[in-house]
Amino acid sequence: LLPVETDMERVLSRAWSDIFSMDVTQIGRNASFFELGGNSISAIYLIEKLRKERISSSVSTVFENPVLKYMALLCQKIEPKTPESGRG
């Protein structure tokens, strides 16, 4: 088991541990979403969980990159929108 290394890998491992009712320490960076029991429904649930964490991803990303470390590379933090200054 290779432990997670990046912040995004940590976010994903926490989300996966919730989805699969596993201890987060059992999910390493080489874990596969589908080998842990994931399917299309849990992939949708994962994307919703990530959105709540302000992270952008897609179900197709989950299917095409089911290994945690590769999925983490394709997830992006959603920056909060700031109001444009000097207008109005």
mmCIF file with all atom_site columns, C-alpha atoms in Angstrom:
data_model
loop_
_atom_site.group_PDB
_atom_site.id
_atom_site.type_symbol
_atom_site.label_atom_id
_atom_site.label_alt_id
_atom_site.label_comp_id
_atom_site.label_asym_id
_atom_site.label_entity_id
_atom_site.label_seq_id
_atom_site.pdbx_PDB_ins_code
_atom_site.Cartn_x
_atom_site.Cartn_y
_atom_site.Cartn_z
_atom_site.occupancy
_atom_site.B_iso_or_equiv
_atom_site.pdbx_formal_charge
_atom_site.auth_seq_id
_atom_site.auth_comp_id
_atom_site.auth_asym_id
_atom_site.auth_atom_id
_atom_site.pdbx_PDB_model_num
ATOM 1  C CA . LEU A 1 1  ? 0.000   0.000  0.000   1.00 0.00 ? 1  LEU A CA 1
ATOM 2  C CA . LEU A 1 2  ? 1.519   3.284  -1.118  1.00 0.00 ? 2  LEU A CA 1
ATOM 3  C CA . PRO A 1 3  ? 0.252   6.133  1.071   1.00 0.00 ? 3  PRO A CA 1
ATOM 4  C CA . VAL A 1 4  ? -1.301  9.165  -0.584  1.00 0.00 ? 4  VAL A CA 1
ATOM 5  C CA . GLU A 1 5  ? 1.109   12.039 -1.175  1.00 0.00 ? 5  GLU A CA 1
ATOM 6  C CA . THR A 1 6  ? -0.662  15.133 -2.488  1.00 0.00 ? 6  THR A CA 1
ATOM 7  C CA . ASP A 1 7  ? -3.503  17.245 -1.142  1.00 0.00 ? 7  ASP A CA 1
ATOM 8  C CA . MET A 1 8  ? -5.745  16.125 -4.013  1.00 0.00 ? 8  MET A CA 1
ATOM 9  C CA . GLU A 1 9  ? -4.942  12.478 -3.322  1.00 0.00 ? 9  GLU A CA 1
ATOM 10 C CA . ARG A 1 10 ? -5.911  13.060 0.329   1.00 0.00 ? 10 ARG A CA 1
ATOM 11 C CA . VAL A 1 11 ? -9.236  14.624 -0.690  1.00 0.00 ? 11 VAL A CA 1
ATOM 12 C CA . LEU A 1 12 ? -9.972  11.710 -3.020  1.00 0.00 ? 12 LEU A CA 1
ATOM 13 C CA . SER A 1 13 ? -8.991  9.085  -0.443  1.00 0.00 ? 13 SER A CA 1
ATOM 14 C CA . ARG A 1 14 ? -11.331 10.673 2.122   1.00 0.00 ? 14 ARG A CA 1
ATOM 15 C CA . ALA A 1 15 ? -14.182 10.730 -0.410  1.00 0.00 ? 15 ALA A CA 1
ATOM 16 C CA . TRP A 1 16 ? -13.513 7.114  -1.410  1.00 0.00 ? 16 TRP A CA 1
ATOM 17 C CA . SER A 1 17 ? -13.370 6.010  2.227   1.00 0.00 ? 17 SER A CA 1
ATOM 18 C CA . ASP A 1 18 ? -16.801 7.548  2.770   1.00 0.00 ? 18 ASP A CA 1
ATOM 19 C CA . ILE A 1 19 ? -18.270 5.986  -0.380  1.00 0.00 ? 19 ILE A CA 1
ATOM 20 C CA . PHE A 1 20 ? -16.869 2.522  0.330   1.00 0.00 ? 20 PHE A CA 1
ATOM 21 C CA . SER A 1 21 ? -17.209 2.662  4.148   1.00 0.00 ? 21 SER A CA 1
ATOM 22 C CA . MET A 1 22 ? -13.508 1.951  4.543   1.00 0.00 ? 22 MET A CA 1
ATOM 23 C CA . ASP A 1 23 ? -10.861 3.417  6.797   1.00 0.00 ? 23 ASP A CA 1
ATOM 24 C CA . VAL A 1 24 ? -8.963  6.076  4.862   1.00 0.00 ? 24 VAL A CA 1
ATOM 25 C CA . THR A 1 25 ? -5.665  4.362  5.757   1.00 0.00 ? 25 THR A CA 1
ATOM 26 C CA . GLN A 1 26 ? -6.731  1.373  3.629   1.00 0.00 ? 26 GLN A CA 1
ATOM 27 C CA . ILE A 1 27 ? -6.807  3.490  0.468   1.00 0.00 ? 27 ILE A CA 1
ATOM 28 C CA . GLY A 1 28 ? -3.426  4.096  -1.133  1.00 0.00 ? 28 GLY A CA 1
ATOM 29 C CA . ARG A 1 29 ? -2.416  6.017  -4.193  1.00 0.00 ? 29 ARG A CA 1
ATOM 30 C CA . ASN A 1 30 ? -2.460  2.851  -6.357  1.00 0.00 ? 30 ASN A CA 1
ATOM 31 C CA . ALA A 1 31 ? -6.009  1.922  -5.311  1.00 0.00 ? 31 ALA A CA 1
ATOM 32 C CA . SER A 1 32 ? -8.530  1.435  -8.101  1.00 0.00 ? 32 SER A CA 1
ATOM 33 C CA . PHE A 1 33 ? -12.005 2.900  -7.734  1.00 0.00 ? 33 PHE A CA 1
ATOM 34 C CA . PHE A 1 34 ? -13.577 -0.142 -9.380  1.00 0.00 ? 34 PHE A CA 1
ATOM 35 C CA . GLU A 1 35 ? -11.517 -2.774 -7.566  1.00 0.00 ? 35 GLU A CA 1
ATOM 36 C CA . LEU A 1 36 ? -12.746 -1.255 -4.291  1.00 0.00 ? 36 LEU A CA 1
ATOM 37 C CA . GLY A 1 37 ? -16.331 -1.787 -5.436  1.00 0.00 ? 37 GLY A CA 1
ATOM 38 C CA . GLY A 1 38 ? -17.082 1.342  -7.441  1.00 0.00 ? 38 GLY A CA 1
ATOM 39 C CA . ASN A 1 39 ? -19.658 1.442  -10.231 1.00 0.00 ? 39 ASN A CA 1
ATOM 40 C CA . SER A 1 40 ? -21.443 4.093  -12.287 1.00 0.00 ? 40 SER A CA 1
ATOM 41 C CA . ILE A 1 41 ? -23.719 5.099  -9.404  1.00 0.00 ? 41 ILE A CA 1
ATOM 42 C CA . SER A 1 42 ? -20.869 5.475  -6.926  1.00 0.00 ? 42 SER A CA 1
ATOM 43 C CA . ALA A 1 43 ? -18.908 7.431  -9.562  1.00 0.00 ? 43 ALA A CA 1
ATOM 44 C CA . ILE A 1 44 ? -21.772 9.950  -9.739  1.00 0.00 ? 44 ILE A CA 1
ATOM 45 C CA . TYR A 1 45 ? -21.826 10.099 -5.949  1.00 0.00 ? 45 TYR A CA 1
ATOM 46 C CA . LEU A 1 46 ? -18.058 10.737 -5.957  1.00 0.00 ? 46 LEU A CA 1
ATOM 47 C CA . ILE A 1 47 ? -18.398 13.649 -8.381  1.00 0.00 ? 47 ILE A CA 1
ATOM 48 C CA . GLU A 1 48 ? -21.094 15.199 -6.186  1.00 0.00 ? 48 GLU A CA 1
ATOM 49 C CA . LYS A 1 49 ? -18.912 14.793 -3.088  1.00 0.00 ? 49 LYS A CA 1
ATOM 50 C CA . LEU A 1 50 ? -16.001 16.443 -4.897  1.00 0.00 ? 50 LEU A CA 1
ATOM 51 C CA . ARG A 1 51 ? -18.161 19.371 -6.007  1.00 0.00 ? 51 ARG A CA 1
ATOM 52 C CA . LYS A 1 52 ? -19.054 19.987 -2.368  1.00 0.00 ? 52 LYS A CA 1
ATOM 53 C CA . GLU A 1 53 ? -15.290 20.167 -1.720  1.00 0.00 ? 53 GLU A CA 1
ATOM 54 C CA . ARG A 1 54 ? -15.001 22.674 -4.605  1.00 0.00 ? 54 ARG A CA 1
ATOM 55 C CA . ILE A 1 55 ? -13.220 20.191 -6.862  1.00 0.00 ? 55 ILE A CA 1
ATOM 56 C CA . SER A 1 56 ? -14.063 19.679 -10.517 1.00 0.00 ? 56 SER A CA 1
ATOM 57 C CA . SER A 1 57 ? -14.048 16.237 -12.125 1.00 0.00 ? 57 SER A CA 1
ATOM 58 C CA . SER A 1 58 ? -16.348 14.074 -14.228 1.00 0.00 ? 58 SER A CA 1
ATOM 59 C CA . VAL A 1 59 ? -17.735 10.559 -14.344 1.00 0.00 ? 59 VAL A CA 1
ATOM 60 C CA . SER A 1 60 ? -15.755 9.955  -17.537 1.00 0.00 ? 60 SER A CA 1
ATOM 61 C CA . THR A 1 61 ? -12.561 10.871 -15.654 1.00 0.00 ? 61 THR A CA 1
ATOM 62 C CA . VAL A 1 62 ? -13.410 8.248  -13.029 1.00 0.00 ? 62 VAL A CA 1
ATOM 63 C CA . PHE A 1 63 ? -13.972 5.589  -15.702 1.00 0.00 ? 63 PHE A CA 1
ATOM 64 C CA . GLU A 1 64 ? -10.904 6.497  -17.751 1.00 0.00 ? 64 GLU A CA 1
ATOM 65 C CA . ASN A 1 65 ? -8.575  6.976  -14.758 1.00 0.00 ? 65 ASN A CA 1
ATOM 66 C CA . PRO A 1 66 ? -9.797  4.764  -11.909 1.00 0.00 ? 66 PRO A CA 1
ATOM 67 C CA . VAL A 1 67 ? -6.441  4.680  -10.076 1.00 0.00 ? 67 VAL A CA 1
ATOM 68 C CA . LEU A 1 68 ? -6.403  7.293  -7.324  1.00 0.00 ? 68 LEU A CA 1
ATOM 69 C CA . LYS A 1 69 ? -3.049  8.905  -8.170  1.00 0.00 ? 69 LYS A CA 1
ATOM 70 C CA . TYR A 1 70 ? -4.031  9.385  -11.827 1.00 0.00 ? 70 TYR A CA 1
ATOM 71 C CA . MET A 1 71 ? -7.527  10.577 -11.026 1.00 0.00 ? 71 MET A CA 1
ATOM 72 C CA . ALA A 1 72 ? -6.020  13.128 -8.625  1.00 0.00 ? 72 ALA A CA 1
ATOM 73 C CA . LEU A 1 73 ? -3.897  14.590 -11.421 1.00 0.00 ? 73 LEU A CA 1
ATOM 74 C CA . LEU A 1 74 ? -7.023  15.351 -13.446 1.00 0.00 ? 74 LEU A CA 1
ATOM 75 C CA . CYS A 1 75 ? -9.120  16.882 -10.667 1.00 0.00 ? 75 CYS A CA 1
ATOM 76 C CA . GLN A 1 76 ? -9.053  20.651 -10.385 1.00 0.00 ? 76 GLN A CA 1
ATOM 77 C CA . LYS A 1 77 ? -9.760  22.923 -7.470  1.00 0.00 ? 77 LYS A CA 1
ATOM 78 C CA . ILE A 1 78 ? -12.626 25.304 -8.242  1.00 0.00 ? 78 ILE A CA 1
ATOM 79 C CA . GLU A 1 79 ? -11.586 28.805 -7.259  1.00 0.00 ? 79 GLU A CA 1
ATOM 80 C CA . PRO A 1 80 ? -14.309 31.002 -5.800  1.00 0.00 ? 80 PRO A CA 1
ATOM 81 C CA . LYS A 1 81 ? -15.491 33.726 -8.106  1.00 0.00 ? 81 LYS A CA 1
ATOM 82 C CA . THR A 1 82 ? -14.540 37.199 -7.001  1.00 0.00 ? 82 THR A CA 1
ATOM 83 C CA . PRO A 1 83 ? -16.610 40.242 -7.919  1.00 0.00 ? 83 PRO A CA 1
ATOM 84 C CA . GLU A 1 84 ? -14.975 42.439 -10.507 1.00 0.00 ? 84 GLU A CA 1
ATOM 85 C CA . SER A 1 85 ? -13.750 45.625 -8.909  1.00 0.00 ? 85 SER A CA 1
ATOM 86 C CA . GLY A 1 86 ? -14.365 49.055 -10.338 1.00 0.00 ? 86 GLY A CA 1
ATOM 87 C CA . ARG A 1 87 ? -17.668 48.202 -12.006 1.00 0.00 ? 87 ARG A CA 1
ATOM 88 C CA . GLY A 1 88 ? -21.181 49.166 -11.163 1.00 0.00 ? 88 GLY A CA 1
#
